[in-house]
Structures are given as structure tokens and as C-alpha cells.
Short mmCIF file of C-alpha atoms in Angstrom, two decimals:
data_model
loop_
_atom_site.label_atom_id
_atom_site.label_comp_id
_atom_site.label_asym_id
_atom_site.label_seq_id
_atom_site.Cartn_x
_atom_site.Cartn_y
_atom_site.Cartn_z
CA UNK Q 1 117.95 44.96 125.10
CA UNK Q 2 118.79 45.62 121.36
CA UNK Q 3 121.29 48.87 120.34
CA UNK Q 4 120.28 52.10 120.75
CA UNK Q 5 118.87 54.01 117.64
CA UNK Q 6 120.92 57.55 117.31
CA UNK Q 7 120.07 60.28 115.01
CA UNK Q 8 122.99 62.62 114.68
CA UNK Q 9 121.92 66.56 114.23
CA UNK Q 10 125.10 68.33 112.63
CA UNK Q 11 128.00 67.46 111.77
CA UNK Q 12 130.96 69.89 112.86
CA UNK Q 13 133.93 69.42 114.79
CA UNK Q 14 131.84 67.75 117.96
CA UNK Q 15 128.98 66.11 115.38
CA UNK Q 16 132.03 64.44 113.71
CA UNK Q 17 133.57 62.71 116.98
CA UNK Q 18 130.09 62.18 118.10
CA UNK Q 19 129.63 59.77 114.44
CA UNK Q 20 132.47 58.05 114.88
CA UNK Q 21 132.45 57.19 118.36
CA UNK Q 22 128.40 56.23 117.71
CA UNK Q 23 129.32 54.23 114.56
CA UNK Q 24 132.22 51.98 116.88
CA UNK Q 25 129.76 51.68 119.68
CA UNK Q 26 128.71 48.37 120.51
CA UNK Q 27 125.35 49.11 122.51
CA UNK Q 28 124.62 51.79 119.24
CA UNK Q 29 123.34 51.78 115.87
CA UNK Q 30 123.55 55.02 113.66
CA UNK Q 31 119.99 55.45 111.70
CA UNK Q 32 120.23 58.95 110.49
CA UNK Q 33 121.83 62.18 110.21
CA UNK Q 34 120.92 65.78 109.55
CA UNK Q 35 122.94 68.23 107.87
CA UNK Q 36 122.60 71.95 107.19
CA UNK Q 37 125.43 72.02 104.51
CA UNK Q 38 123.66 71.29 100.68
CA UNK Q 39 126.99 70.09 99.63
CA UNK Q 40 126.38 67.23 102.53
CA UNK Q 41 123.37 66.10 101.57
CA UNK Q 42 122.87 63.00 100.23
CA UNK Q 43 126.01 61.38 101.49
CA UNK Q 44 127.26 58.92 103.31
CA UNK Q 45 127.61 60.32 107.23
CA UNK Q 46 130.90 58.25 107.79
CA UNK Q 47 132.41 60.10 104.05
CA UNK Q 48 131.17 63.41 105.39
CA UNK Q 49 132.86 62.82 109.00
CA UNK Q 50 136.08 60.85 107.97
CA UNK Q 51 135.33 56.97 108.53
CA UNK Q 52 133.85 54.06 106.61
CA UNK Q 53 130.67 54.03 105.05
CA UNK Q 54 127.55 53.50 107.21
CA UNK Q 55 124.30 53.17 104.96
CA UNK Q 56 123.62 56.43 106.56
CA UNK Q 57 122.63 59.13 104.06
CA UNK Q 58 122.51 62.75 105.13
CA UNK Q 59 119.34 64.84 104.82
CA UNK Q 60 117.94 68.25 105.68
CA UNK Q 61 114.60 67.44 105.73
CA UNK Q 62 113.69 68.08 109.27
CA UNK Q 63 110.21 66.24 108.47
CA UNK Q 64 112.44 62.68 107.71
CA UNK Q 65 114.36 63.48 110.77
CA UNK Q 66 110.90 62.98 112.28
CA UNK Q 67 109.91 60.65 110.72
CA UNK Q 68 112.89 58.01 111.88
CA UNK Q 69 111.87 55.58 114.51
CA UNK Q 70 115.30 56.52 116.83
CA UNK Q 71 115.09 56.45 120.93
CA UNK Q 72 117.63 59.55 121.11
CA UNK Q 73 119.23 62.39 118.55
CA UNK Q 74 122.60 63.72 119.58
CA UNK Q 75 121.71 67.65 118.25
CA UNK Q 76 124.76 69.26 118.41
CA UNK Q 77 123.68 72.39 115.87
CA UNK Q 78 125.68 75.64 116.69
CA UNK Q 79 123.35 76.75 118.73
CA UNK Q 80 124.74 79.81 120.27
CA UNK Q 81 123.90 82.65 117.82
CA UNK Q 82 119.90 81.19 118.03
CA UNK Q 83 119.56 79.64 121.42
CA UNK Q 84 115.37 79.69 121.05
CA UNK Q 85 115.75 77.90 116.72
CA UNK Q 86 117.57 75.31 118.78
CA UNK Q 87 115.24 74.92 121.27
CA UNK Q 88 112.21 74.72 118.43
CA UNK Q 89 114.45 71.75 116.65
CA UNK Q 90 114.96 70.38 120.35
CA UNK Q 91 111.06 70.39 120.86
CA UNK Q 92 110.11 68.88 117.61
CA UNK Q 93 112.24 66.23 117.73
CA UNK Q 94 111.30 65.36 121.83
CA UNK Q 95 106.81 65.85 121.15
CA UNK Q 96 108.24 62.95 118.35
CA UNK Q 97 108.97 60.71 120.36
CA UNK Q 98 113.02 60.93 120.62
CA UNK Q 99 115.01 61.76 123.83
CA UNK Q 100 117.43 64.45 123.18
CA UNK Q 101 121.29 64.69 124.49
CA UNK Q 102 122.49 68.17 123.40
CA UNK Q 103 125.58 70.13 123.11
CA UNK Q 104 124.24 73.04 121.17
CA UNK Q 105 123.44 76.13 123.69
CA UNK Q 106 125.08 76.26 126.71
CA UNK Q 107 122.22 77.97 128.61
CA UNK Q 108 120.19 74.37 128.56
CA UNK Q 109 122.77 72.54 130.48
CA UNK Q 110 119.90 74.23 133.20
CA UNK Q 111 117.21 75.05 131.26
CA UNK Q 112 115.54 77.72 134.19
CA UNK Q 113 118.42 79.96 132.99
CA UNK Q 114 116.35 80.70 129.93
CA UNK Q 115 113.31 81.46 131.84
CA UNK Q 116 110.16 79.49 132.86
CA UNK Q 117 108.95 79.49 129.20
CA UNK Q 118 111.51 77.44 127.45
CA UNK Q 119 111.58 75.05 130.90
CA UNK Q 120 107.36 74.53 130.15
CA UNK Q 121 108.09 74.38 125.95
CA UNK Q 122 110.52 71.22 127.04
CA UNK Q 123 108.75 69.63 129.59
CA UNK Q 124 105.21 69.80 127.45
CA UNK Q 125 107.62 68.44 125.01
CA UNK Q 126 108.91 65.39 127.18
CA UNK Q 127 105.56 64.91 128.61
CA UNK Q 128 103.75 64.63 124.84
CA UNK Q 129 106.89 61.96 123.17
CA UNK Q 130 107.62 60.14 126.82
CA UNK Q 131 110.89 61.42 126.06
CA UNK Q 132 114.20 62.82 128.09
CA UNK Q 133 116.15 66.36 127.78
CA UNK Q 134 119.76 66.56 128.64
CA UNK Q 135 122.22 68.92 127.71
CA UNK Q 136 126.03 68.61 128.31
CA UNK Q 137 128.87 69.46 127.33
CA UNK Q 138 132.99 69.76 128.32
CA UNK Q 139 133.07 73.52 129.66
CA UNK Q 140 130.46 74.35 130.40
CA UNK Q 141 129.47 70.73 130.73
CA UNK Q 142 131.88 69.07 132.86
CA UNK Q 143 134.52 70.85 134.76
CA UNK Q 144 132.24 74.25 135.79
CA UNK Q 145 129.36 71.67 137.02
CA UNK Q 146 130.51 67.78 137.32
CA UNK Q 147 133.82 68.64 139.28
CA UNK Q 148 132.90 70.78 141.55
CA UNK Q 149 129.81 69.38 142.70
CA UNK Q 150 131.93 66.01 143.02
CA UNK Q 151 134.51 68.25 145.22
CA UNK Q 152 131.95 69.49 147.59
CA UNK Q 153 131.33 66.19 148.95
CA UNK Q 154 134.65 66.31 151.07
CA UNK Q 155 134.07 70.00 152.49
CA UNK Q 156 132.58 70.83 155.36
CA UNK Q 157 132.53 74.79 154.14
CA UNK Q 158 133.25 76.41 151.03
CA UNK Q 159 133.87 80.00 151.24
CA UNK Q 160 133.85 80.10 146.71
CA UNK Q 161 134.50 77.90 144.01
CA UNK Q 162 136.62 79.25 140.41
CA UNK Q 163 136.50 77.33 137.43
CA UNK Q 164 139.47 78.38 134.88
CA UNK Q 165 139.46 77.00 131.32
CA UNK Q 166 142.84 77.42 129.99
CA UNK Q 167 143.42 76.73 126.26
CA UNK Q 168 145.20 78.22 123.17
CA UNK Q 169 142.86 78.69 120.36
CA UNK Q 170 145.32 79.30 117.76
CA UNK Q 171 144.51 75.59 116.14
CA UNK Q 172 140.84 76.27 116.42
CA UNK Q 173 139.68 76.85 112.85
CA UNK Q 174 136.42 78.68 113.22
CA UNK Q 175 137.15 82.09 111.66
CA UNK Q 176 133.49 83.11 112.07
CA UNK Q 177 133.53 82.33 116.28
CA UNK Q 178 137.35 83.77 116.90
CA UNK Q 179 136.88 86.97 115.24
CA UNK Q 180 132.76 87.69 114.07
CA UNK Q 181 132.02 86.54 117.97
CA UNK Q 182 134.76 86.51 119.68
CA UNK Q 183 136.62 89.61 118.59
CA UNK Q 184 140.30 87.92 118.09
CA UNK Q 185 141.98 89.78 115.31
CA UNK Q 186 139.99 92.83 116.57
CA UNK Q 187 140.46 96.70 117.76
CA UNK Q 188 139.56 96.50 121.55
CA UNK Q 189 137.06 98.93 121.24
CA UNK Q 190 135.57 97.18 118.07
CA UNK Q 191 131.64 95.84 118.71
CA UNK Q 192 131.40 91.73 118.72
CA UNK Q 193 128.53 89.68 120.05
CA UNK Q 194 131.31 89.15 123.45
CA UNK Q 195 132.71 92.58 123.85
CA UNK Q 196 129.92 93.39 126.29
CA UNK Q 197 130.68 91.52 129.32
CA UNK Q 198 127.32 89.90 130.41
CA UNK Q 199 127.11 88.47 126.78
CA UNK Q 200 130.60 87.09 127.07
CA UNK Q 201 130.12 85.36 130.85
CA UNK Q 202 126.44 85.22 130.05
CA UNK Q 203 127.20 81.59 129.55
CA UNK Q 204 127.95 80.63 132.64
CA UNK Q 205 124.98 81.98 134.35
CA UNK Q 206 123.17 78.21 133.56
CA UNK Q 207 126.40 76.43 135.33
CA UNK Q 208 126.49 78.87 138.22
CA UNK Q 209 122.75 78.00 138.60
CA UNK Q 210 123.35 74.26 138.58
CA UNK Q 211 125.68 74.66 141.25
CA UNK Q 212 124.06 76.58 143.37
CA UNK Q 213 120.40 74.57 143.23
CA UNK Q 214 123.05 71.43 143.82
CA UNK Q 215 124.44 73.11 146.92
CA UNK Q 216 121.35 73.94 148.17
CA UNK Q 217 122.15 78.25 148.33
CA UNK Q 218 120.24 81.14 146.41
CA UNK Q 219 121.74 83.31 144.35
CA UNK Q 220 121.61 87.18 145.09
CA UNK Q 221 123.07 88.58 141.83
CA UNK Q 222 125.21 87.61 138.91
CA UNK Q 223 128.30 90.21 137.64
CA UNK Q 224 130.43 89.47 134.66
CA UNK Q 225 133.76 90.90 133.32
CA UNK Q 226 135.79 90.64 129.84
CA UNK Q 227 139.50 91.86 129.63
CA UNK Q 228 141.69 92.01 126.58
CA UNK Q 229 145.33 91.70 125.60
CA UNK Q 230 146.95 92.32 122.19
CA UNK Q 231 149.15 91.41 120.26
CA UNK Q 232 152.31 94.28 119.87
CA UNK Q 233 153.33 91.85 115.98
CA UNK Q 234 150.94 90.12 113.64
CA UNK Q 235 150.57 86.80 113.15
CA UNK Q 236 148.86 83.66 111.89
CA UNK Q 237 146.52 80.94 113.21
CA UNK Q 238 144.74 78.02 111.49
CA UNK Q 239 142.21 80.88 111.14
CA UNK Q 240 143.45 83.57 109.77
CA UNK Q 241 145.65 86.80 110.37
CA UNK Q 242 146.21 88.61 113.68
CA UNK Q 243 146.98 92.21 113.00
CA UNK Q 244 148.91 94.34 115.43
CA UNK Q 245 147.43 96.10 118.11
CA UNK Q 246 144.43 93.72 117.78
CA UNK Q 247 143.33 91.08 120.13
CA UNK Q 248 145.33 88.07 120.31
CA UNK Q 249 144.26 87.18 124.40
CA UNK Q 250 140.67 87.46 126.22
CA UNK Q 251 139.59 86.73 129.88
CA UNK Q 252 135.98 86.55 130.44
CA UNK Q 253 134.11 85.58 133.69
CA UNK Q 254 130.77 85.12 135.23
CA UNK Q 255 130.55 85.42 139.33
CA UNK Q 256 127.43 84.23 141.21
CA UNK Q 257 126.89 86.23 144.56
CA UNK Q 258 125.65 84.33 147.00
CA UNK Q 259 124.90 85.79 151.02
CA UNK Q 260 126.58 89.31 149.78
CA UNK Q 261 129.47 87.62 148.60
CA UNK Q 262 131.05 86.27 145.20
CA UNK Q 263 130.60 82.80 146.08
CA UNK Q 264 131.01 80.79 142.53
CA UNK Q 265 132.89 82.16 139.62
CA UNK Q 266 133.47 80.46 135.97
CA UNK Q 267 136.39 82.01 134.08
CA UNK Q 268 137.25 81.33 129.98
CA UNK Q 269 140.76 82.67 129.91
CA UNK Q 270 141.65 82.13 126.05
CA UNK Q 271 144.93 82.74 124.02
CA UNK Q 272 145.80 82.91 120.28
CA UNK Q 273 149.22 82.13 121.31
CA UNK Q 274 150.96 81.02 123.90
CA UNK Q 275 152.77 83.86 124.66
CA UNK Q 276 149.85 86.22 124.49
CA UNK Q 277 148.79 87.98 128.06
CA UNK Q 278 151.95 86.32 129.84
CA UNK Q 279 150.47 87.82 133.23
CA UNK Q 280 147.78 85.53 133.18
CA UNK Q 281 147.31 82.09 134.41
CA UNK Q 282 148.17 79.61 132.08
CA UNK Q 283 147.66 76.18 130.77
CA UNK Q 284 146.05 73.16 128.87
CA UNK Q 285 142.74 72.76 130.55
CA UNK Q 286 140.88 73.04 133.38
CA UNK Q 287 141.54 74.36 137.13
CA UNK Q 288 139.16 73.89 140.18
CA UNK Q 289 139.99 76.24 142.97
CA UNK Q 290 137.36 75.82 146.27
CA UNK Q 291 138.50 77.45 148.91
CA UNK Q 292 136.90 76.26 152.39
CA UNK Q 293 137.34 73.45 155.02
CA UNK Q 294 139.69 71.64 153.55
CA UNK Q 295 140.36 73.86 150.67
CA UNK Q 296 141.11 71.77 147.51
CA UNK Q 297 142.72 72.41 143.82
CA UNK Q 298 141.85 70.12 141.38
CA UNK Q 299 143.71 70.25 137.52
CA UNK Q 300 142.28 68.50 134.76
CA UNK Q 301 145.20 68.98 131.57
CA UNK Q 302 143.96 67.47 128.33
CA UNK Q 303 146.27 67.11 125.19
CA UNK Q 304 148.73 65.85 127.58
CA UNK Q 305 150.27 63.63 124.43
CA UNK Q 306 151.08 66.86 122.18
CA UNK Q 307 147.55 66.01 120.48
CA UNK Q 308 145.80 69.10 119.35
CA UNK Q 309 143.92 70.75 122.57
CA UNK Q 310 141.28 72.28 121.03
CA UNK Q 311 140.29 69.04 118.83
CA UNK Q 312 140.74 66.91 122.03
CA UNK Q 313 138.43 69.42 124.04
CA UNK Q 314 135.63 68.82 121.08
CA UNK Q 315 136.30 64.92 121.24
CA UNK Q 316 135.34 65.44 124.89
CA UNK Q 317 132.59 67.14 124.42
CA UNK Q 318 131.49 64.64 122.03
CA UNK Q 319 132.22 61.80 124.34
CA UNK Q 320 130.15 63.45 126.91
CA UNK Q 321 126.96 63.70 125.09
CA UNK Q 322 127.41 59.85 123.86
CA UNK Q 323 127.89 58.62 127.01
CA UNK Q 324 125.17 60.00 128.48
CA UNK Q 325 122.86 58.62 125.81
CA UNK Q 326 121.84 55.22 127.92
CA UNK Q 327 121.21 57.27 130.95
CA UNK Q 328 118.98 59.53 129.19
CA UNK Q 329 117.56 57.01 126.96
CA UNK Q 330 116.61 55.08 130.58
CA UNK Q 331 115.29 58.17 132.89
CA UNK Q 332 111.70 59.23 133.83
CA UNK Q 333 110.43 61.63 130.93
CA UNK Q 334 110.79 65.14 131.11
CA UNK Q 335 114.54 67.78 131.66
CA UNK Q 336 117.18 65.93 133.08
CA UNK Q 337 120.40 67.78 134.33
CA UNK Q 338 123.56 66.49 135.85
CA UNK Q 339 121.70 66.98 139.32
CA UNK Q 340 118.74 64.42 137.82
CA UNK Q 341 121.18 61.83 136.34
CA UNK Q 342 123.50 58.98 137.78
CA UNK Q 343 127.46 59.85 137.36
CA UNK Q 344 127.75 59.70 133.51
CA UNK Q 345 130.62 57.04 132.81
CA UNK Q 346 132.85 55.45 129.85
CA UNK Q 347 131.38 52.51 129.22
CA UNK Q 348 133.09 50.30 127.12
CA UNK Q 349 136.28 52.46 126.93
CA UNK Q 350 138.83 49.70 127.94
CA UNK Q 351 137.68 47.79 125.05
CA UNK Q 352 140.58 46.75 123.07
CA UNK Q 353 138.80 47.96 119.68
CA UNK Q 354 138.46 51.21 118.58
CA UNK Q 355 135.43 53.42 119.57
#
């Protein structure tokens, strides 16, 4: 079997691992990128994401996108803020005849958390190009879905399952998420996208899904919650100023009740610095808590080098989507979630060159 043809969709912090780890890849071949920045266009995607020329040239022409003969486009737009554009781009590109691996909206990781009309827009999708949907991800993605689905084969019982992401997002240089979305750098009473609970743990609702369909339960009702801490001094992070008496800590969660009880719960609990909210658990990653027969606690800790946490986090994410390309690339047509696909590994990781 020749190389895979990849189409890379975006090139931010994820896109830009994603390209590099692609363009290193022996089983891959890099035939075209799409950009949304004009100031991209035209270039070279290994200039525009830090490594040697590919004889890839950037475009935002979504009709030469389509155009491409490629067997799968990594689309890792930022998604979030237009969850249903994404899923037009995602549907254009699968009809075409290109399986899709996506990290852009969280909510497709299980599609049927966006309702029955998105899940029949992708499958007519699949169904007209032959083609494979997969979305994935690191958190959501991998520790609120992978791990504890992989945990549940030793119990017996489980009584409820948390999923913690701990990180510091004072390195993450996103101004528009951290304070527009977010609301870091914010009055606690001010209005962002997340200051309503169900929009911040909102989500989680598609991993908390997964889960449950994987465990083989129902799901009686979903209830979220969002607390703050701030900050009693101002001070700076990669992305800008933190007033005083504005937001510098946020703990967000999304609990699935299951038989009258909360059963599964997925908790962001995010700092601006690490001695923000000093009350609250802390850490450099993720934390699986199941408590039930045997009750287990499982710690992933990334950055564990002094590396950058958040940029590690996106290089995971990355990693994630690309090696779940062959997979994809190789199942039946039509959505494929982490309950559809074989255990996504690291091939070709212990190679001695760099990928």
C-alpha cells in the first residue's frame, strides 16, 4: 500500500503539530493545506508551521480543497464558536470523497450529542464519498473517553467515574478564548460565552454520552456547574493582563445522572497561575477517579520534562488525530467513534528519526 494522502484544514497551534508530525511520517504524504489567514495563502505549509519546505502551497479555496485527490483531511478549524460551519466543511469534504479525522468541535467526538440531524447530514455524507468520520481529541478526546472505558474492564461495579483536567493556562496565548470565551481577566458577574454553566460543561455532554452507550447505561439527566476564583493583584500571562478582582481561576463540570444518581462527571479545573484557587485540586494533567469494585485512580501528568503544558497538551491532541488516520482511512464508511475503532496506537514512534 502506497502513503496516505493528507489534506491539512487550519493551521493553529494543533494544525501546526499535526504538519509536522504528517510531513516526518513515513506511511504519509502531505498534498494540501487550507488556511483561513490571507497573509497564509500562497505559502509554503512547512514556512507557515515552522519546518522545511514541502511543495505544499496554502489555499482558501474550499473548491481546490475539493478538488485534491487525498484519502483523509485532518480539519482541525476552531470549531467551537460555529459547531454546525464546521460540520458543513466536514460534509463537503466527506460527499467528496475524503475521510475526515477532526479535532474541531468537541460535541462530534459523539455526533448524537448534536441531535439526529447532524448524525443523518454525516452519515448521508459517508454513505455518498465511501468515506469515514472520526473526531478526537486530548480532553475531551482521550482521558474523559479512552481511559475510562479502558478502566472499566477490571471492575466488576462502578458506583461513578470523574475526569479532572488540571493545567495552568498562563502560557496559552489565545487572548480571544481566555478572556472573549472564557472570561479570564474578567468581573465574575461579567457575560462570556462560559459564564452560564451548561455552555461551559456543555462540552462534555458528547463524552458523558460515549461513556455511557460504551457501558451499556441510559442517561436520566445532565447538570453542569462553573465556579470562579480571582485574583486579589494583577498580573501578566503570554496573553495579556489580569486585573485585580478579575478572574484568574475557573472550575467547570458536566455530571451525567444515571439510575437517580450522578454517575459520570467531567471536570476542566483551569488556572492562570499556579497559585490561583489554592483550595482546589491541582496539577499537570489528567486524573481518573472510578470509584467501585476495585476502585481505581489513574494520573496521566504531561510536561513532565518542564516543556510547556499547554503546547504539549496541543501536540497531543495533534498526535491523536494523526494516529488515528490509518484506522479511519481503513474502516467501513460512515461515523466512527472510539467505541467503532480498534485502540488508536503510536505507530512508528520508536523510530530513531524525528516525526
Amino acid at each position: 500500500m502506497g502513503r496516505r494522502r493528507i489534506i491539512q484544514w487550519a493551521t493553529g497551534t494543533v494544525g501546526r503539530h499535526a504538519v509536522a508530525a504528517v510531513a516526518a511520517h513515513p506511511d504519509l504524504e502531505l498534498v494540501g493545506a487550507y488556511v483561513y489567514s490571507e497573509t497564509k495563502v500562497g505559502r509554503d505549509i512547512g514556512e507557515i508551521c515552522g519546518i522545511d519546505d514541502t511543495g505544499v502551497v496554502a489555499t482558501n479555496s474550499i473548491d481546490d480543497i475539493l478538488a485534491l485527490d487525498a484519502d483523509c483531511v485532518l480539519y482541525m478549524a476552531q470549531g467551537e464558536m460555529d459547531p454546525f460551519g464546521a460540520v458543513d466543511n466536514i460534509c463537503r469534504l466527506l460527499a467528496s470523497g475524503k475521510n475526515v479525522v477532526s479535532t474541531a468541535v468537541t460535541a462530534l467526538i459523539y455526533p448524537q450529542s448534536l441531535g439526529t440531524g447532524v448524525v443523518d447530514r454525516l452519515a448521508a455524507a459517508c454513505a455518498e464519498g465511501g468515506t469515514s468520520f472520526h473526531a478526537t481529541g486530548i480532553e475531551p478526546g482521550w482521558a474523559a473517553e479512552v481511559v475510562p472505558l479502558t478502566m472499566s474492564g477490571l471492575c466488576r461495579k462502578v458506583d461513578s467515574i470523574l475526569v479532572q483536567e488540571l493545567l495552568d493556562y498562563g502560557e496559552y496565548d489565545s487572548p480571544s478564548m481566555l478572556f472573549d470565551i472564557m472570561g479570564f481577566g474578567k468581573r465574575p458577574l461579567d457575560q462570556v460565552p462560559m459564564s452560564d454553566p451548561a455552555v461551559a460543561g456543555s462540552s462534555f455532554r458528547a463524552s458523558l454520552m460515549l461513556l455511557v452507550d460504551g457501558l451499556g447505561a441510559t442517561i436520566d439527566d445532565f447538570t453542569f456547574d462553573r465556579q470562579v476564583a480571582v485574583t486579589e493583584e494583577a498580573f501578566e500571562v503570554k496573553a495579556g493582563s489580569i486585573g485585580a478582582g478579575t478572574v484568574s481561576a475557573q472550575r467547570f463540570s458536566c455530571t451525567a445522572v444515571v439510575d437517580g444518581r450522578p454517575a459520570l462527571t467531567v471536570e476542566h479545573i483551569t488556572r492562570l497561575r499556579d497559585d490561583q484557587a489554592p483550595d482546589w485540586p491541582s496539577g499537570r494533567g489528567w486524573k481518573v477517579i472510578v470509584e467501585g469494585t476495585p476502585s481505581l485512580v489513574l494520573e496521566a501528568q504531561i510536561a513532565t520534562g518542564g516543556e510547556d503544558e499547554n503546547d504539549q497538551a496541543c501536540l497531543g491532541t495533534a498526535m491523536h488525530a494523526v494516529h488515528a488516520i490509518e484506522p479511519v482511512c481503513a474502516a467501513a464508511p460512515g461515523i466512527r467513534t472510539f467505541l467503532d475503532l480498534p485502540t488508536i496506537i503510536g505507530k512508528h514512534v520508536l523510530s530513531s528519526s524525528e516525526n
